[in-house]
Coordinates of C-alpha atoms in Angstrom, one line a residue:
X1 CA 134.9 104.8 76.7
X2 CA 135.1 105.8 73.1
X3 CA 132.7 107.8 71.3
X4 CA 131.5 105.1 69.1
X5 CA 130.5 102.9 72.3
X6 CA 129.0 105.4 73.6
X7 CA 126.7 106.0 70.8
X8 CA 126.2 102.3 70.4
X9 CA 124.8 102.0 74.0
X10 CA 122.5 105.1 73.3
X11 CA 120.7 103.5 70.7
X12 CA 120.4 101.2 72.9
X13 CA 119.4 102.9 75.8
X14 CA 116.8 104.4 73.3
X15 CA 115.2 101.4 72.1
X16 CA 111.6 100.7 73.3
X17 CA 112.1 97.4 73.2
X18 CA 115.4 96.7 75.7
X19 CA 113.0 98.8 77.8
X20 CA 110.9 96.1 78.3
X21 CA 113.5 93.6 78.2
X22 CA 115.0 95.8 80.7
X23 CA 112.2 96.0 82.8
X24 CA 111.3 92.8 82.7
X25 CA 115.1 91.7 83.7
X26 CA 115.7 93.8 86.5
X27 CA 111.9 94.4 87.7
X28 CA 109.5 91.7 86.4
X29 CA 111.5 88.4 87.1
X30 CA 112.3 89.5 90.7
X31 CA 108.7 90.0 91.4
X32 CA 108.1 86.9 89.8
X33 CA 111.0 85.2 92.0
X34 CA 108.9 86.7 95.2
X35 CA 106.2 84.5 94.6
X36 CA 108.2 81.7 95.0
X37 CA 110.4 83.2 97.7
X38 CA 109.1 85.3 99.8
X39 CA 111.4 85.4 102.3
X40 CA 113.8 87.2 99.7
X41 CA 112.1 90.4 100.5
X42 CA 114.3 91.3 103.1
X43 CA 116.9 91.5 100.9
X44 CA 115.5 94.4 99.1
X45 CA 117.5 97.2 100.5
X46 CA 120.7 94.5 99.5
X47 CA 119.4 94.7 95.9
X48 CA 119.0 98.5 95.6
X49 CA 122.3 99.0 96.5
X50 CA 123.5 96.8 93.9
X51 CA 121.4 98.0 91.6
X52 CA 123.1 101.5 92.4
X53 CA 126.3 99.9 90.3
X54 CA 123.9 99.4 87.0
X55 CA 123.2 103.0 87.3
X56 CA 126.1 104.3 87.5
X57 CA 127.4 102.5 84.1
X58 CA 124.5 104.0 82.6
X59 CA 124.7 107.5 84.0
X60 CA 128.7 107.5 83.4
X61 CA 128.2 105.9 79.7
X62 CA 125.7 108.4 79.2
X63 CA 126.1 111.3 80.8
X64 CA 123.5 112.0 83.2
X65 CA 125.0 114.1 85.9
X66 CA 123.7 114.4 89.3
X67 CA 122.3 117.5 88.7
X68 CA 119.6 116.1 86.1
X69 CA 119.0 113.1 88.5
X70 CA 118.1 116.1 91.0
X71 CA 120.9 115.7 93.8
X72 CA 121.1 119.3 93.5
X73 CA 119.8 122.0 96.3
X74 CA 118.2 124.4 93.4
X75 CA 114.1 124.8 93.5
X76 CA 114.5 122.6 97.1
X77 CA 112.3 125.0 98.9
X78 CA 109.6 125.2 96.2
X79 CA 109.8 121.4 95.5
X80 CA 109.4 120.8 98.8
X81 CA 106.0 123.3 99.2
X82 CA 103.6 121.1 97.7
X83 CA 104.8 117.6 98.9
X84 CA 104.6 119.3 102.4
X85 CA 100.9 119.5 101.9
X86 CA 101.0 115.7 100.7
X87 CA 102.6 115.1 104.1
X88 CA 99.8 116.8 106.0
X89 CA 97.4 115.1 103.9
X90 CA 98.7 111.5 104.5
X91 CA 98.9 112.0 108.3
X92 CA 95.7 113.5 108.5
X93 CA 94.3 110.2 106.6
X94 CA 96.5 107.8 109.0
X95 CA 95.0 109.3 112.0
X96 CA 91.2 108.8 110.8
X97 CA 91.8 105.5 110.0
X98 CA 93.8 105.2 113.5
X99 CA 90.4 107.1 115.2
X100 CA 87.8 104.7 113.0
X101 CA 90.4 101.4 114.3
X102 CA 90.8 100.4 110.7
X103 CA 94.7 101.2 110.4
X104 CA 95.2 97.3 111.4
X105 CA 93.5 95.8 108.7
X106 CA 94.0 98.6 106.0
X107 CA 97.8 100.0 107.2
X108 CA 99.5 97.1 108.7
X109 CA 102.6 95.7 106.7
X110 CA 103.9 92.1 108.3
X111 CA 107.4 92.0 106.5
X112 CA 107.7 96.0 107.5
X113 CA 106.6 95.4 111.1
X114 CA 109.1 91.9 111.4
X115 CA 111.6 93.7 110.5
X116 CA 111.3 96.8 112.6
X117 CA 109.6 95.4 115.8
X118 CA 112.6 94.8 117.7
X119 CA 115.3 97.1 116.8
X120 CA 116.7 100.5 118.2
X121 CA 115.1 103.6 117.2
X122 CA 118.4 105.0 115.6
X123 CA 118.4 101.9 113.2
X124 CA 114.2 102.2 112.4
X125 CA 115.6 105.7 111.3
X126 CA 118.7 105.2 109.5
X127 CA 116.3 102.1 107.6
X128 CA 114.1 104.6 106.8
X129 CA 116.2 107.0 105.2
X130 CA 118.2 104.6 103.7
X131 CA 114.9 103.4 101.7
X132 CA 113.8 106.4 100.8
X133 CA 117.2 107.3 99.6
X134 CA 116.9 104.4 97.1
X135 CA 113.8 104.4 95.9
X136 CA 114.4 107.8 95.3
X137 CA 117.4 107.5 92.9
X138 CA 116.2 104.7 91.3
X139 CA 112.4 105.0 90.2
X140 CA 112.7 109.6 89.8
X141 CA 116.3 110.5 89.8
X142 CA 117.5 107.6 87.4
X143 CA 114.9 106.1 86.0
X144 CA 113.5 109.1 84.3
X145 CA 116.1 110.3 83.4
X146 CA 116.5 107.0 81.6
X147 CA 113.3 107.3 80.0
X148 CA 113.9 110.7 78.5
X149 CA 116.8 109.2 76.4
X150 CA 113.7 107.5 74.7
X151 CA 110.9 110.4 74.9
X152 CA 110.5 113.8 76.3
X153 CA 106.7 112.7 76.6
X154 CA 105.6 114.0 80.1
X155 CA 102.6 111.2 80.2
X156 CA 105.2 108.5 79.7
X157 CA 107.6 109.9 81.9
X158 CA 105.0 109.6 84.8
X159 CA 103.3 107.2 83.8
X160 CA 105.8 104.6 83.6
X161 CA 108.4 104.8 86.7
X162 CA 104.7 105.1 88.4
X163 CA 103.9 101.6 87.4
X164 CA 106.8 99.9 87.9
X165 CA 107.4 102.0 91.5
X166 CA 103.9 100.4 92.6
X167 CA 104.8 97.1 91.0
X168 CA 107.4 96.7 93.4
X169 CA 105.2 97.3 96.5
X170 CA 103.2 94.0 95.2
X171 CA 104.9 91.4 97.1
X172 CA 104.0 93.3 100.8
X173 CA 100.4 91.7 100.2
X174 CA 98.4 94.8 101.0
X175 CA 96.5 96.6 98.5
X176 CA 96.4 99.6 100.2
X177 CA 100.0 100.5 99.8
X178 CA 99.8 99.7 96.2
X179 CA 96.8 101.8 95.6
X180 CA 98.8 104.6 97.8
X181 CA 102.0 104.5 95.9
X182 CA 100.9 104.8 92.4
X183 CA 99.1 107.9 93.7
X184 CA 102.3 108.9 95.3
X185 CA 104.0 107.8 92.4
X186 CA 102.3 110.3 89.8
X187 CA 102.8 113.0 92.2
X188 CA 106.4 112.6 92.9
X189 CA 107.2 111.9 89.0
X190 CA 105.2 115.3 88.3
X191 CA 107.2 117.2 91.0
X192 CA 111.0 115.9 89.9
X193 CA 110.1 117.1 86.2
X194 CA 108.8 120.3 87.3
X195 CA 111.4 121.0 90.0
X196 CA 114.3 118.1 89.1
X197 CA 115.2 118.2 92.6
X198 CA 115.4 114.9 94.6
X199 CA 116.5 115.9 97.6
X200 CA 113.1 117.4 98.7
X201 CA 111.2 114.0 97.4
X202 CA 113.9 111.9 99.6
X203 CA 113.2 114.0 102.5
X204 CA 109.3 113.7 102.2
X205 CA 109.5 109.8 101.4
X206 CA 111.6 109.6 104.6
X207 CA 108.9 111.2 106.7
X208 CA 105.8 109.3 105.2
X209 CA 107.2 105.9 106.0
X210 CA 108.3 107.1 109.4
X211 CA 104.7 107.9 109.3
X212 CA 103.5 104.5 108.4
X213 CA 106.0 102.8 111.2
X214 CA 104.6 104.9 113.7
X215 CA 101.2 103.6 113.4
X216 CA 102.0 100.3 113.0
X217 CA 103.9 100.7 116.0
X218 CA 100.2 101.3 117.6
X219 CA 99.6 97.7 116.5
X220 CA 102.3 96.0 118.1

């Protein structure tokens, strides 16, 4: 690509307002789309993947390496450190609610539990990672690294992935989990700009939804 695309599609990339048209394209409308189609939930893994091919246009047209997404193994250890404590903290919380009896109606996921009720422990797992793997490209690796060709404000940088990251969880129907991954949300976003390692935020995503299956699975 020649150098005067490139720049063209940086100003673009810069400008606040394809943001939101951005945003509202590829986030806003789908959520929209849910409430009229529920069922097109399941597809959501389908639609990360293919949203894997947008990124890469951007990351290639602009030069965002893996390294600055974070698919690097610098600062893994010390990245990983405090999310381990978040890990402690969110198992320690699941099994109160588990000893009060309120994980049912506070913890339970339907579309989560449909889709996992049935199937071989091997595929629950390679599901789990799979997600997590995603999520974590798109909303920290990518995204913020998408919203620092705009500003290099650390509020904004959390702030916004965050919103749009819990956004996303709307269509599952349980407040909880919203509540849970904006709070997640500001803590991972703090952590990849600190650290810019995304390995360590994959691996702790992985482990709190296998968390979250394994007491629903108490429900079943």
């Amino acid at each position: 690509m020649t150098s005067k695309k490139t720049r063209l599609l940086l100003s673009l990339y810069q400008n606040k307002l394809f943001l939101v048209i951005e945003t509202g394209f590829l986030i806003l409308f789908p959520l929209f789309l849910l409430q009229f189609k529920p069922e097109l939930l399941y597809l959501r893994k389908l639609v990360m993947l293919f949203s894997l091919l947008y990124i890469w246009f951007v990351m290639k047209t602009q030069e965002i390496s893996l390294r600055r997404i974070g698919l690097t193994t610098k600062n893994l250890v010390d990245s990983f450190k405090p999310l381990f404590i978040v890990i402690i903290l969110v198992a320690i919380s699941v099994a109160l609610f588990i000893s009060f009896n309120l994980h049912s109606h506070f913890l339970f996921i339907e579309q989560v539990a449909n889709e996992t009720q049935y199937k071989p422990l091997f595929v629950i797992l390679l599901g789990t990672l799979l997600s997590a793997f995603l999520q974590e490209i798109i909303f920290r690796g990518y995204y913020i690294s998408r919203l620092e060709l705009i500003s290099k404000n650390r509020f904004f940088l959390t702030l916004w992935p965050t919103i749009i990251f819990s956004l996303i969880h709307i269509p599952f129907n349980n407040i909880t989990l919203v509540i849970f991954t904006f709070i997640l949300g500001v803590i991972y976003a703090n952590n990849f700009l600190k650290y810019r390692n995304l390995i360590s935020l994959i691996i702790s995503h992985a482990i709190l939804i296998a968390i979250l299956l394994l007491q629903m699975s108490l429900i079943w």
